[in-house]
mmCIF file of C-alpha atoms in Angstrom:
data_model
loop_
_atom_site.group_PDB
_atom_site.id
_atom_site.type_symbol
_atom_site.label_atom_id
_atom_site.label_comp_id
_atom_site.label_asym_id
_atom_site.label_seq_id
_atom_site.Cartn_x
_atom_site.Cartn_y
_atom_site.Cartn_z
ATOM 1 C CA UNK A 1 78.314 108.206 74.314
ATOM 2 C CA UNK A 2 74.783 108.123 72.689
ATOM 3 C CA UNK A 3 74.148 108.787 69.311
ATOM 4 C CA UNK A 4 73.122 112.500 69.660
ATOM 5 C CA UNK A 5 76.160 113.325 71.679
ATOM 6 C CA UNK A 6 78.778 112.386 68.979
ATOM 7 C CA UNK A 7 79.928 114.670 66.694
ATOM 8 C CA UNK A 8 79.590 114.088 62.511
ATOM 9 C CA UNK A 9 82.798 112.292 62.533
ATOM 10 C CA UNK A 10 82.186 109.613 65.020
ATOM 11 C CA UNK A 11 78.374 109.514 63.460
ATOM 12 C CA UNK A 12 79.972 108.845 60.122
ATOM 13 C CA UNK A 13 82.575 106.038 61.514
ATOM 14 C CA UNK A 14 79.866 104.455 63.944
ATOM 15 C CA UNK A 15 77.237 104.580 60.679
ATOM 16 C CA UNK A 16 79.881 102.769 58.535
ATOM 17 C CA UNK A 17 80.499 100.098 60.956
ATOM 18 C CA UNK A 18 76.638 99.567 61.008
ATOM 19 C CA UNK A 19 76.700 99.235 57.076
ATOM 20 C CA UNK A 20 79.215 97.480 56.673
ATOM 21 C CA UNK A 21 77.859 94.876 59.287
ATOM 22 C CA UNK A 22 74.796 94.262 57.658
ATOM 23 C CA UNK A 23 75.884 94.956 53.740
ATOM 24 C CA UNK A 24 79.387 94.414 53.488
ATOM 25 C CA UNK A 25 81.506 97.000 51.857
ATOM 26 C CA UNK A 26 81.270 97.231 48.201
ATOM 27 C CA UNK A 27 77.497 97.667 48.754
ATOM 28 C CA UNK A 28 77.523 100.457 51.712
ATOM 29 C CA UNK A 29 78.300 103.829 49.812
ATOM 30 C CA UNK A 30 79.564 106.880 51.015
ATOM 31 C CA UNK A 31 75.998 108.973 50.532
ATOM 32 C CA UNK A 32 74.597 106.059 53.034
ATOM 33 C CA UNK A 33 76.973 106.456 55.773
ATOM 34 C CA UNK A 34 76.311 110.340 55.473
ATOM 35 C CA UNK A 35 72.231 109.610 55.479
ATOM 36 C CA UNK A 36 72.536 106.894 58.573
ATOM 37 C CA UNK A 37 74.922 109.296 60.161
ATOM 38 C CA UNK A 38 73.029 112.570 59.380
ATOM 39 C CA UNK A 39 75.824 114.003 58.859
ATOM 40 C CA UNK A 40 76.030 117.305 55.989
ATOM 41 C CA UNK A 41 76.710 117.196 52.277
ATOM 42 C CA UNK A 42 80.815 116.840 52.017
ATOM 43 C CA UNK A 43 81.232 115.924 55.594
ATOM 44 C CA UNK A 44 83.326 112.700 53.853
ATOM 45 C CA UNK A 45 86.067 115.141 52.318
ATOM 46 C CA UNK A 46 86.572 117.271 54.729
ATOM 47 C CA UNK A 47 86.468 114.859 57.843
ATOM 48 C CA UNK A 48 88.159 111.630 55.703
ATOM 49 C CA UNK A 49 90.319 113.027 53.138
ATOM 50 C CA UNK A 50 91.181 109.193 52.367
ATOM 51 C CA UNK A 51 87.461 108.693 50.729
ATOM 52 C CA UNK A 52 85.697 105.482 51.447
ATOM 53 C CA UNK A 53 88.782 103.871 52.018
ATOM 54 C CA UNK A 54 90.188 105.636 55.443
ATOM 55 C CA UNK A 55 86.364 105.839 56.371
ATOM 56 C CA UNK A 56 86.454 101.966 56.113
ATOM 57 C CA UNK A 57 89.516 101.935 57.755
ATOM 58 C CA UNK A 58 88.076 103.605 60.986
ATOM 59 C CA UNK A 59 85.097 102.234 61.057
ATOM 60 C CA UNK A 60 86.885 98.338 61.317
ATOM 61 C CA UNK A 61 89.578 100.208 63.618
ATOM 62 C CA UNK A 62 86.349 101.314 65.685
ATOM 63 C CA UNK A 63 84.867 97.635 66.058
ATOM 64 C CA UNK A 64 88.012 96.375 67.006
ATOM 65 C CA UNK A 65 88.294 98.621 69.835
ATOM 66 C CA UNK A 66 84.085 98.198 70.460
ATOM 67 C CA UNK A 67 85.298 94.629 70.984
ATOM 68 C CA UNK A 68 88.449 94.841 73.238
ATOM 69 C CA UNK A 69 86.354 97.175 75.528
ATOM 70 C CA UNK A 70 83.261 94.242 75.757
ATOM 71 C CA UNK A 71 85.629 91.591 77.376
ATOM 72 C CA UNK A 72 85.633 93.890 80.316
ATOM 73 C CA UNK A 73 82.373 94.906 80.994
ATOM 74 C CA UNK A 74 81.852 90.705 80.180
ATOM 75 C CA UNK A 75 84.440 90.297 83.275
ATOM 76 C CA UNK A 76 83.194 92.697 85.322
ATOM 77 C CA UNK A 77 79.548 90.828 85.600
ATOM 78 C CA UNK A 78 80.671 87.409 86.371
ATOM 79 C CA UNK A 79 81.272 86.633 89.522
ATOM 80 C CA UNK A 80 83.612 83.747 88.828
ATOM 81 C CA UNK A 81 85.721 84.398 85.929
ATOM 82 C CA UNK A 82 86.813 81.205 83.728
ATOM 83 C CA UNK A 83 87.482 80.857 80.177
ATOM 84 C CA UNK A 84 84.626 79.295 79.012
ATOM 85 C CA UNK A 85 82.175 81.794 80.642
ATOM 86 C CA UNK A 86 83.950 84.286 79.120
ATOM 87 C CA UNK A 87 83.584 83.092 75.781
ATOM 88 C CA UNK A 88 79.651 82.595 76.607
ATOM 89 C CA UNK A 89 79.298 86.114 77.426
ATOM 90 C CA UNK A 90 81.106 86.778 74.136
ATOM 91 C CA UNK A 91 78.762 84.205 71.972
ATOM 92 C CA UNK A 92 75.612 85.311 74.477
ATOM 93 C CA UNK A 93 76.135 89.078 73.402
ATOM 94 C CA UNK A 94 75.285 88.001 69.552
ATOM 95 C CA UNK A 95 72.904 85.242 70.169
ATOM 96 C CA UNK A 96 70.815 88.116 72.524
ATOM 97 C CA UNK A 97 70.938 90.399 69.354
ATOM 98 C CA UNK A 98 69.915 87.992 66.631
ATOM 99 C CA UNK A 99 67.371 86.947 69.215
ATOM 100 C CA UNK A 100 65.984 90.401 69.794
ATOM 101 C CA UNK A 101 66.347 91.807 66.777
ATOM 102 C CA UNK A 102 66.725 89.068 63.979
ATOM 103 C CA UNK A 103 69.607 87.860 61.328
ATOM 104 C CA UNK A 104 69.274 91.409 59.411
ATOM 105 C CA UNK A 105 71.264 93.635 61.124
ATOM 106 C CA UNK A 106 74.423 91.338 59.991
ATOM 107 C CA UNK A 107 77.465 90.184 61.792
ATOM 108 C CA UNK A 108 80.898 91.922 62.429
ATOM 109 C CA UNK A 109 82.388 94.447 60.572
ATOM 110 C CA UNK A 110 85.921 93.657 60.806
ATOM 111 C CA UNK A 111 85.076 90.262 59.091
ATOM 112 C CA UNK A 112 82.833 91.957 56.885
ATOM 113 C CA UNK A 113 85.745 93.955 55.651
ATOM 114 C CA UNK A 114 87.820 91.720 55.732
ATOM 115 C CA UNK A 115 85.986 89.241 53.342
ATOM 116 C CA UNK A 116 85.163 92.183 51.328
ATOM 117 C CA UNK A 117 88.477 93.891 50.992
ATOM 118 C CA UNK A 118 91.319 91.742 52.066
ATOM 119 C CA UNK A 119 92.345 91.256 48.318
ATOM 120 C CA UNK A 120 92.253 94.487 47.379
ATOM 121 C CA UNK A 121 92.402 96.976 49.621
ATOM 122 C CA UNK A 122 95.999 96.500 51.498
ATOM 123 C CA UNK A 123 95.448 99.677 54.362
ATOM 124 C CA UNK A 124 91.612 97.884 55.122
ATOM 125 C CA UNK A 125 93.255 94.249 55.284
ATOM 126 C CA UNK A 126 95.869 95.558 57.590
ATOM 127 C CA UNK A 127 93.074 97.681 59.763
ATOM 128 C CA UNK A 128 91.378 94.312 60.273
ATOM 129 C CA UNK A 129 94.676 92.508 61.726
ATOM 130 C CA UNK A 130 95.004 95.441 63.617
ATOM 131 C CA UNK A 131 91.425 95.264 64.942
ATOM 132 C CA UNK A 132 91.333 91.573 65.401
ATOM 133 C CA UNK A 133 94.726 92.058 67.495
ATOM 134 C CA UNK A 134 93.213 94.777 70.022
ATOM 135 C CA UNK A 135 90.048 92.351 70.661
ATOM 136 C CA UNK A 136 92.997 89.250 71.017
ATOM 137 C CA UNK A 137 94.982 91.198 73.286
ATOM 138 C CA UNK A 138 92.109 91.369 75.945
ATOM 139 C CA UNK A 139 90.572 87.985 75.674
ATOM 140 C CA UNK A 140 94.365 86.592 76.318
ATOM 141 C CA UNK A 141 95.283 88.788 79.229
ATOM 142 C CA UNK A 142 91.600 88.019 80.780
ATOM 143 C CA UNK A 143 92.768 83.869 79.933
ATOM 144 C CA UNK A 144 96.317 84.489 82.247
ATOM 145 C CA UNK A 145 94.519 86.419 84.859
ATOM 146 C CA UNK A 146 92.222 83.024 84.879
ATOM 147 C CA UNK A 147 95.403 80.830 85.103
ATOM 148 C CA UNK A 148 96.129 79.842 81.896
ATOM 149 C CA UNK A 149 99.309 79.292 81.612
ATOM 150 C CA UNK A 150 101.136 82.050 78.949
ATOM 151 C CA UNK A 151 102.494 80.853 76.478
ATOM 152 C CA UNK A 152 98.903 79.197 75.935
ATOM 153 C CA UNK A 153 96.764 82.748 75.836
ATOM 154 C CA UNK A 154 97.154 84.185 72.543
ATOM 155 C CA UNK A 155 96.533 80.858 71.022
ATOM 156 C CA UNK A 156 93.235 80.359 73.456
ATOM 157 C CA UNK A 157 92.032 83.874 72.400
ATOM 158 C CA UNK A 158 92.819 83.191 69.266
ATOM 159 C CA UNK A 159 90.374 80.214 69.070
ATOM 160 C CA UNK A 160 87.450 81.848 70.767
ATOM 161 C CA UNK A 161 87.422 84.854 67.867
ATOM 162 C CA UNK A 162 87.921 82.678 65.541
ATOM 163 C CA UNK A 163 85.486 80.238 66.087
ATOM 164 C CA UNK A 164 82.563 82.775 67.355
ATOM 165 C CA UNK A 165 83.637 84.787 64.094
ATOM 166 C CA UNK A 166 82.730 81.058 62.487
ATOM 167 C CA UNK A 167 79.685 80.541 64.055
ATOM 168 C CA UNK A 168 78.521 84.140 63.389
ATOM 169 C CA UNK A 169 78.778 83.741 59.976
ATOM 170 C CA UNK A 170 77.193 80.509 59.912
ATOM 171 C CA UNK A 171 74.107 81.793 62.568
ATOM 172 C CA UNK A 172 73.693 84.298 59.639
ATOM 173 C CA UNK A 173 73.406 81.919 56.731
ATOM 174 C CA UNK A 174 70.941 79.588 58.766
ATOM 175 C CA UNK A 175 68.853 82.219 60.050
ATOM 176 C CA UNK A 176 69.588 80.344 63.465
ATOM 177 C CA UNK A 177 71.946 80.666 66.272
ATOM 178 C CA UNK A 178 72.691 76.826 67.070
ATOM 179 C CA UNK A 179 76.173 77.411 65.898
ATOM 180 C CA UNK A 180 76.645 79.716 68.660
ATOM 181 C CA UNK A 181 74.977 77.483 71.273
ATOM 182 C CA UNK A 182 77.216 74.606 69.526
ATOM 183 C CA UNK A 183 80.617 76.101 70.230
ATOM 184 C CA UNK A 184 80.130 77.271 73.476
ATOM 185 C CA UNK A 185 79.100 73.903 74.517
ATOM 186 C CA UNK A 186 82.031 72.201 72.687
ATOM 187 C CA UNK A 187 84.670 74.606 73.472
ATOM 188 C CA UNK A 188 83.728 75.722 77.150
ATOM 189 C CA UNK A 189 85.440 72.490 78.602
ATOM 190 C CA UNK A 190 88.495 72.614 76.699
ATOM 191 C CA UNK A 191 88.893 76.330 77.347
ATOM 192 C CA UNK A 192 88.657 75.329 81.011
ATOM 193 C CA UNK A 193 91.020 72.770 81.008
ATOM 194 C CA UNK A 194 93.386 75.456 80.092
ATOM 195 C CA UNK A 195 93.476 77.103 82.893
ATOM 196 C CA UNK A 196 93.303 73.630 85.202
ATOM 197 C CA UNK A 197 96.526 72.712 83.721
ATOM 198 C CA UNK A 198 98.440 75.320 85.611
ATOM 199 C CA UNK A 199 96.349 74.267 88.875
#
């Protein structure tokens, strides 16, 4: 769905998740998401009676679902599935951005939130476990339909969000992406040993 096709809702929770991945939280306001959205004056009350909180809320709920849906369209262009070319296309699909476009646009929102609000905000902490556990869910039933063995899949998908969260977060801070580059080097041959194991 395009931009011009979405309602002011899904404007407003798409805008927030573009905020908050470049600014953080505390510094996107509720007037920006309207202005980046396009939306009209009071479109926040009447379409997120919650305030800036629920809008939060949806907009991290959003990029956890934006995130489940990528490991698909990643498996769908390989021709060989394995672990650690899955978690390439996952690293490749940031260090294409921050190539094309530079550091500016920011990093996730979920861990944007999450470092902003975890503390605070209980409903936006718990939106972020829920959003990190719809991308997990994915990534771990992709790593058993590659042969890794189950009770090892959750843990696997664990590590690859974690650590491409990690190296995100460091790519920003060094205006570089060698951390991406670094853990997909590192980890690709242990991922794949995962899946040998059951071979």
């Amino acid at each position: 769905m395009t931009g011009s096709e979405r309602g002011p809702r899904e404007r407003m929770v798409f805008s927030a998740a573009q905020l908050i991945r470049r600014d953080g939280v505390a510094a996107t306001g509720v007037r920006d998401v309207v202005a980046h959205a396009g939306a009209p004056r009071g479109s926040v009350q009447h379409y997120f009676p919650g305030g800036k909180e629920q809008l939060v809320n949806e907009a991290v709920a959003w990029a956890g679902r934006y995130a489940a849906r990528r490991v698909d369209r990643f498996l769908a262009e390989m021709a060989e599935p394995s672990p650690s070319r899955l978690f390439a296309a996952m690293a490749g699909q940031w260090i294409d951005e921050f190539d094309r476009t530079g550091f500016a646009a920011g990093g996730c929102p979920v861990a944007a939130a999450t470092v902003d609000r975890a503390d605070s905000a209980e409903s936006t902490r718990a939106a972020a476990a829920a959003a990190f556990a719809r991308w997990t869910g994915p990534v771990a039933e992709a790593l058993a339909d590659m042969g890794v063995p189950a009770g090892r899949t959750r843990s696997l998908a664990t590590l690859m969000i974690s650590s491409l969260e990690g190296a995100i977060l460091i790519a920003r801070a060094e205006r570089d992406v060698r951390a991406l580059t670094t853990v997909v080097e590192e980890l690709g041959p242990f991922l794949d040993a995962g899946a040998a194991c059951s071979q």
